[in-house]
XYZ file of C-alpha atoms in Angstrom:
369
model
C -85.629 -27.608 -91.055
C -82.217 -25.976 -91.348
C -79.462 -27.306 -93.590
C -77.397 -28.335 -90.556
C -80.261 -30.304 -89.005
C -80.887 -31.978 -92.355
C -77.224 -33.027 -92.464
C -77.465 -34.538 -88.978
C -80.708 -36.345 -89.818
C -79.246 -37.763 -93.045
C -75.785 -38.675 -91.682
C -74.703 -42.167 -92.707
C -71.959 -42.268 -90.088
C -72.706 -40.510 -86.823
C -70.893 -40.107 -83.504
C -73.005 -39.700 -80.347
C -71.530 -38.602 -77.040
C -73.304 -39.071 -73.704
C -72.144 -37.845 -70.304
C -72.008 -39.506 -66.900
C -74.901 -37.509 -65.459
C -77.165 -38.790 -68.246
C -76.470 -42.440 -67.437
C -76.203 -42.585 -63.656
C -78.221 -41.798 -60.569
C -77.376 -38.994 -58.170
C -75.971 -41.631 -55.814
C -73.506 -42.779 -58.452
C -74.976 -46.063 -59.660
C -75.671 -46.841 -63.298
C -79.315 -46.217 -64.256
C -80.420 -49.146 -66.501
C -83.568 -47.344 -67.657
C -81.619 -44.328 -68.922
C -79.045 -46.526 -70.625
C -81.714 -48.639 -72.305
C -83.522 -45.525 -73.551
C -80.280 -44.279 -75.114
C -79.620 -47.646 -76.749
C -83.215 -47.677 -78.082
C -82.483 -44.411 -79.916
C -79.116 -45.602 -81.248
C -80.567 -48.922 -82.420
C -83.326 -47.065 -84.267
C -80.683 -45.012 -86.037
C -78.840 -48.210 -86.970
C -82.054 -49.700 -88.319
C -82.493 -46.568 -90.438
C -79.169 -47.344 -92.117
C -76.575 -45.306 -90.233
C -73.295 -46.476 -88.746
C -73.107 -45.414 -85.098
C -70.149 -44.694 -82.825
C -70.935 -44.053 -79.158
C -68.562 -42.005 -76.995
C -69.714 -42.785 -73.480
C -68.664 -41.373 -70.153
C -69.715 -43.114 -66.965
C -66.948 -45.572 -66.083
C -65.855 -43.821 -62.901
C -69.438 -43.042 -61.890
C -70.496 -46.668 -62.521
C -67.797 -47.898 -60.163
C -68.835 -45.766 -57.198
C -71.723 -47.898 -55.931
C -69.910 -51.278 -56.227
C -66.982 -49.810 -54.272
C -69.218 -48.202 -51.662
C -68.073 -44.680 -52.558
C -70.568 -41.911 -51.905
C -69.254 -39.450 -54.501
C -66.696 -39.079 -57.281
C -63.213 -39.356 -55.725
C -60.795 -36.444 -55.965
C -57.509 -38.358 -56.109
C -56.338 -39.953 -59.344
C -55.580 -43.409 -57.891
C -59.120 -43.868 -56.550
C -60.595 -42.508 -59.787
C -58.597 -45.127 -61.688
C -59.707 -47.877 -59.309
C -63.333 -46.806 -59.703
C -62.941 -46.728 -63.490
C -61.444 -50.219 -63.443
C -64.543 -51.595 -61.732
C -67.003 -49.312 -63.491
C -65.709 -49.983 -66.994
C -66.802 -53.612 -66.694
C -70.176 -52.630 -65.242
C -70.760 -50.116 -68.022
C -69.500 -52.423 -70.759
C -71.688 -55.318 -69.618
C -74.706 -53.017 -69.514
C -74.115 -51.877 -73.103
C -73.538 -55.442 -74.345
C -76.794 -56.582 -72.745
C -78.808 -53.595 -73.913
C -77.623 -53.674 -77.543
C -78.152 -57.448 -77.606
C -81.903 -56.773 -77.418
C -81.544 -55.607 -81.030
C -79.027 -58.235 -82.116
C -76.217 -55.679 -82.211
C -72.622 -56.348 -81.195
C -70.535 -53.898 -79.190
C -66.795 -53.292 -79.185
C -65.025 -51.288 -76.496
C -62.308 -48.802 -77.507
C -60.376 -47.098 -74.695
C -58.188 -44.137 -75.646
C -55.775 -41.729 -74.013
C -54.720 -38.432 -75.554
C -51.463 -40.150 -76.582
C -53.548 -42.137 -79.072
C -54.386 -38.980 -81.020
C -51.379 -36.802 -80.176
C -48.886 -39.321 -81.539
C -49.352 -39.625 -85.284
C -48.701 -43.387 -85.436
C -51.199 -44.051 -82.616
C -53.741 -41.777 -84.335
C -53.629 -43.838 -87.517
C -53.924 -47.089 -85.551
C -57.013 -45.867 -83.669
C -58.479 -44.758 -86.980
C -57.952 -48.196 -88.540
C -59.417 -50.011 -85.529
C -62.589 -47.926 -85.450
C -63.059 -48.165 -89.211
C -62.710 -51.944 -89.100
C -65.213 -52.273 -86.257
C -67.748 -50.283 -88.266
C -67.099 -52.370 -91.374
C -67.802 -55.500 -89.314
C -71.157 -54.107 -88.187
C -70.038 -53.496 -84.605
C -71.106 -50.481 -82.531
C -67.869 -49.036 -81.096
C -68.255 -47.716 -77.548
C -65.412 -45.274 -76.946
C -64.257 -43.885 -73.616
C -61.142 -42.325 -72.195
C -58.935 -44.999 -70.655
C -59.413 -43.707 -67.105
C -57.769 -46.780 -65.578
C -54.285 -45.797 -66.822
C -54.532 -42.162 -67.953
C -52.499 -39.726 -65.861
C -53.106 -35.997 -65.598
C -50.519 -35.434 -68.321
C -52.246 -37.661 -70.907
C -55.922 -37.082 -70.151
C -58.371 -35.525 -72.595
C -59.926 -33.755 -69.609
C -63.465 -34.533 -70.751
C -65.163 -36.794 -73.268
C -66.623 -33.842 -75.184
C -63.234 -33.097 -76.748
C -62.665 -36.821 -77.243
C -65.976 -37.044 -79.129
C -64.995 -34.236 -81.496
C -61.659 -35.897 -82.224
C -63.317 -39.286 -82.765
C -65.914 -37.727 -85.094
C -63.160 -36.502 -87.361
C -61.045 -39.607 -86.902
C -63.803 -41.903 -88.231
C -64.930 -39.493 -90.958
C -68.328 -38.958 -89.350
C -71.043 -37.055 -91.187
C -72.332 -35.581 -87.907
C -71.690 -35.346 -84.168
C -74.455 -35.334 -81.553
C -73.578 -34.202 -78.014
C -76.145 -35.453 -75.501
C -76.278 -33.685 -72.152
C -78.474 -33.048 -69.134
C -79.110 -29.581 -70.641
C -81.390 -29.445 -73.677
C -79.496 -26.780 -75.673
C -77.093 -23.854 -75.588
C -78.625 -20.723 -74.047
C -77.610 -17.067 -74.099
C -77.440 -17.156 -70.286
C -77.962 -19.440 -67.327
C -80.692 -21.885 -68.536
C -82.177 -21.871 -65.025
C -83.186 -18.232 -65.531
C -86.597 -17.630 -67.016
C -85.266 -14.954 -69.378
C -82.569 -17.216 -70.893
C -83.207 -17.921 -74.583
C -82.320 -21.064 -76.474
C -79.856 -20.571 -79.304
C -81.328 -22.813 -81.996
C -78.707 -22.345 -84.729
C -75.043 -21.338 -84.691
C -73.961 -20.395 -88.202
C -70.674 -18.810 -87.180
C -68.603 -18.985 -84.012
C -69.021 -15.238 -83.690
C -72.711 -15.950 -82.947
C -71.720 -17.372 -79.547
C -68.666 -15.242 -78.789
C -70.499 -13.493 -75.934
C -72.081 -16.615 -74.431
C -70.875 -17.275 -70.891
C -70.916 -21.061 -70.696
C -70.702 -22.922 -67.386
C -67.256 -24.504 -66.961
C -68.198 -26.892 -64.146
C -69.528 -30.393 -64.529
C -71.757 -32.393 -62.241
C -70.585 -34.334 -59.192
C -70.400 -37.408 -61.411
C -68.650 -35.967 -64.482
C -66.004 -33.489 -65.584
C -67.592 -31.613 -68.480
C -69.753 -28.510 -68.305
C -71.400 -26.517 -71.086
C -68.074 -24.790 -71.803
C -66.483 -28.094 -72.818
C -69.452 -28.953 -75.028
C -69.292 -25.554 -76.716
C -65.542 -26.013 -77.281
C -66.168 -29.491 -78.701
C -68.873 -28.186 -81.045
C -66.560 -25.425 -82.240
C -63.735 -27.890 -82.841
C -65.827 -30.370 -84.829
C -67.785 -27.807 -86.856
C -64.613 -25.879 -87.731
C -63.185 -29.142 -89.071
C -66.239 -29.739 -91.273
C -68.450 -31.923 -89.044
C -71.980 -30.587 -88.305
C -72.931 -30.769 -84.624
C -76.168 -31.015 -82.657
C -76.242 -30.374 -78.908
C -79.374 -31.770 -77.231
C -80.758 -33.421 -74.098
C -80.002 -37.093 -73.482
C -83.614 -37.756 -72.474
C -84.602 -36.505 -75.936
C -82.096 -38.695 -77.794
C -84.688 -40.293 -80.056
C -85.806 -36.899 -81.397
C -82.239 -35.533 -81.519
C -81.247 -38.402 -83.816
C -84.193 -37.700 -86.097
C -85.370 -34.640 -88.047
C -86.667 -32.746 -85.005
C -86.190 -29.105 -84.044
C -84.469 -29.744 -80.726
C -81.254 -28.537 -79.164
C -78.671 -26.306 -80.819
C -77.265 -26.999 -84.279
C -73.743 -25.869 -85.229
C -73.084 -25.333 -88.929
C -69.750 -26.338 -90.421
C -67.070 -23.729 -90.988
C -66.186 -24.755 -94.536
C -64.375 -27.594 -96.238
C -63.250 -30.521 -94.127
C -59.548 -30.458 -93.307
C -57.313 -33.257 -94.534
C -56.437 -35.774 -91.777
C -52.911 -34.398 -91.467
C -54.078 -30.787 -91.187
C -56.740 -31.733 -88.662
C -54.138 -33.558 -86.594
C -51.869 -30.515 -86.724
C -54.639 -28.093 -85.802
C -56.500 -29.961 -83.086
C -54.975 -33.279 -82.055
C -51.221 -32.790 -81.847
C -49.685 -31.611 -78.589
C -47.622 -28.429 -79.229
C -44.108 -28.525 -77.814
C -43.429 -24.777 -77.946
C -44.275 -21.375 -79.431
C -42.878 -19.024 -82.022
C -43.937 -15.380 -81.806
C -44.247 -13.646 -85.193
C -44.198 -10.025 -86.284
C -47.221 -8.605 -88.099
C -45.712 -9.162 -91.538
C -45.129 -12.835 -90.838
C -48.668 -13.220 -89.440
C -50.100 -11.816 -92.674
C -47.899 -14.106 -94.747
C -48.792 -17.227 -92.761
C -52.500 -16.596 -92.121
C -53.688 -14.515 -95.082
C -51.383 -15.673 -97.864
C -50.746 -19.202 -96.531
C -46.988 -18.843 -97.011
C -44.170 -20.661 -95.245
C -42.691 -19.132 -92.102
C -39.156 -17.781 -92.483
C -36.707 -16.941 -89.737
C -36.944 -13.212 -90.510
C -40.510 -13.062 -89.173
C -39.819 -14.632 -85.768
C -39.398 -12.368 -82.731
C -39.358 -14.876 -79.836
C -38.999 -18.610 -79.164
C -40.568 -20.480 -76.233
C -40.301 -24.153 -75.285
C -37.861 -27.030 -75.534
C -38.709 -28.585 -78.886
C -36.831 -30.446 -81.582
C -37.058 -30.367 -85.361
C -40.183 -32.289 -86.367
C -42.227 -31.241 -83.320
C -45.499 -29.314 -83.579
C -45.367 -25.700 -82.378
C -47.877 -22.877 -82.054
C -47.370 -19.647 -83.979
C -48.568 -16.501 -82.207
C -49.068 -12.882 -83.203
C -47.324 -9.979 -81.400
C -50.112 -10.056 -78.793
C -49.397 -13.755 -78.081
C -52.656 -14.989 -79.650
C -52.281 -18.337 -81.409
C -52.822 -17.881 -85.158
C -51.442 -21.148 -86.566
C -49.781 -24.469 -85.830
C -47.085 -26.248 -87.743
C -44.184 -28.681 -87.811
C -40.944 -26.838 -87.044
C -37.778 -27.601 -89.034
C -35.274 -26.487 -86.377
C -34.515 -27.257 -82.746
C -35.396 -24.621 -80.137
C -31.680 -24.131 -79.438
C -30.979 -23.226 -83.088
C -33.660 -20.595 -83.669
C -32.573 -17.690 -81.412
C -29.492 -17.123 -83.557
C -31.557 -17.258 -86.766
C -34.691 -15.248 -85.941
C -34.981 -11.783 -87.441
C -32.455 -12.536 -90.187
C -33.353 -12.772 -93.867
C -32.497 -16.032 -95.624
C -29.625 -14.573 -97.667
C -27.882 -13.539 -94.449
C -27.907 -17.078 -93.067
C -25.518 -19.950 -93.678
C -26.632 -22.245 -96.535
C -27.674 -25.031 -94.141
C -30.047 -22.620 -92.346
C -31.799 -21.086 -95.368
C -34.749 -23.490 -95.344
C -38.222 -22.539 -94.086
C -38.717 -22.665 -90.309
C -42.244 -24.025 -90.898
C -43.100 -25.061 -94.453
C -46.529 -24.093 -95.805
C -47.348 -27.773 -96.376
C -46.821 -28.409 -92.647
C -48.733 -25.364 -91.397
C -52.397 -24.790 -90.490
C -53.739 -21.248 -89.914
C -56.218 -21.090 -87.032
C -57.452 -17.519 -87.349
C -60.364 -16.899 -89.788
C-alpha cells in the first residue's frame, strides 16, 4: 500500500464528501438505501477511532420529489426553494441513519462568505472544532437556501477541500459515481485508471469532464481541482466510488490517491492562497516574479507593470507574470488608485510615505512551484 493510502487509512480526523448523484434516485428523490450504506461506512470509521466530518450535497435534489419537480430547476429562486425543503429531508435522514449507531449529527451550512471573510472563517473553524470535540458528526453543505450566484462555492468539491483544511483534517475522501480518475473517458474500454498522483504534473494532460449530473453541479474536473487544492495544502486525498465507501475508508487499493505537495500551509497562508476572494491583479515584470516566487521577497513598486481592479489597502490581490499567469497572492498595502503613479519607480524615488512594500513577504503566498 502506498504512503498516501496509508495516511488516509490511518487518519484520525477525516473529511468525506459525497455528491447528489450518489444519494438520490434518477427521479430526484432521496435514496434511503444509499444513504444508509454511506452512514454504515462512516460509523465504522468512527468506531475505529476517527473523527468524521461529512460534506454532503443533495439538498436541492432531495427537495425535487416533495415539490413535484421532475428535474433540477435552472432558476436560482426555485433552486433555493427546493433546497429549503430538501435540507430538512436530508437532515432528518442523516439524523435517523446515524442514530442507529448512537451518533449525533450537527448541520453546518456555509456560503463562500464564511471562508472568504477572515472573521467568518475563524468562526466556522471554531464551530466545527467544537462539534468534533463534543463527539458530534458535522454534516456540512453549502447554504443553498440563501446563497446567490455571487457567494456560491459552485460545487461541494471545493467546499470539501476548504473544510478539510479548516478543521485540520488528516485526509480528504471524495466519493463520486465514478470509481477513480482515468486518463480518458472512463466509459471507453481503453481508458486506464490512474491509481496514484504523486505530482500535479502527472495529471496535467488529463481531460476531465466539467459537467455534472442532472441532479448535481460537480463533474470530474471539480473533483480534480479539489484534490489539487487539498493536496497542495498538505492534505492527502482519495477519490473513489460512493458505492465502495467502506473500502475507500479502509486500507484498500481503490480509487485514485493524491499525495501531498509538501508541508501544510499555516492557516493564514492557506486562506490567502485558496479561500480569500481576490479584489484585483498586479502584473509583475520578470525580475519581480523571480523575487516573489523564487526568493520569497516582498513586492516593491518598481516591479509592477499594470494594475487591474478596484481594491483598497488590506484587500487580497493576485500577482501575475508578464503573460498574465497567476504566480502569487497577497495583501496589498495601497489602494488601486494610488499604485499607477508608483509602479515602475524604485523606492528611493518615491515620497517617504510611499516607500513601504506594496505586498510584504509575510502577507504573500507564491502559487507557482
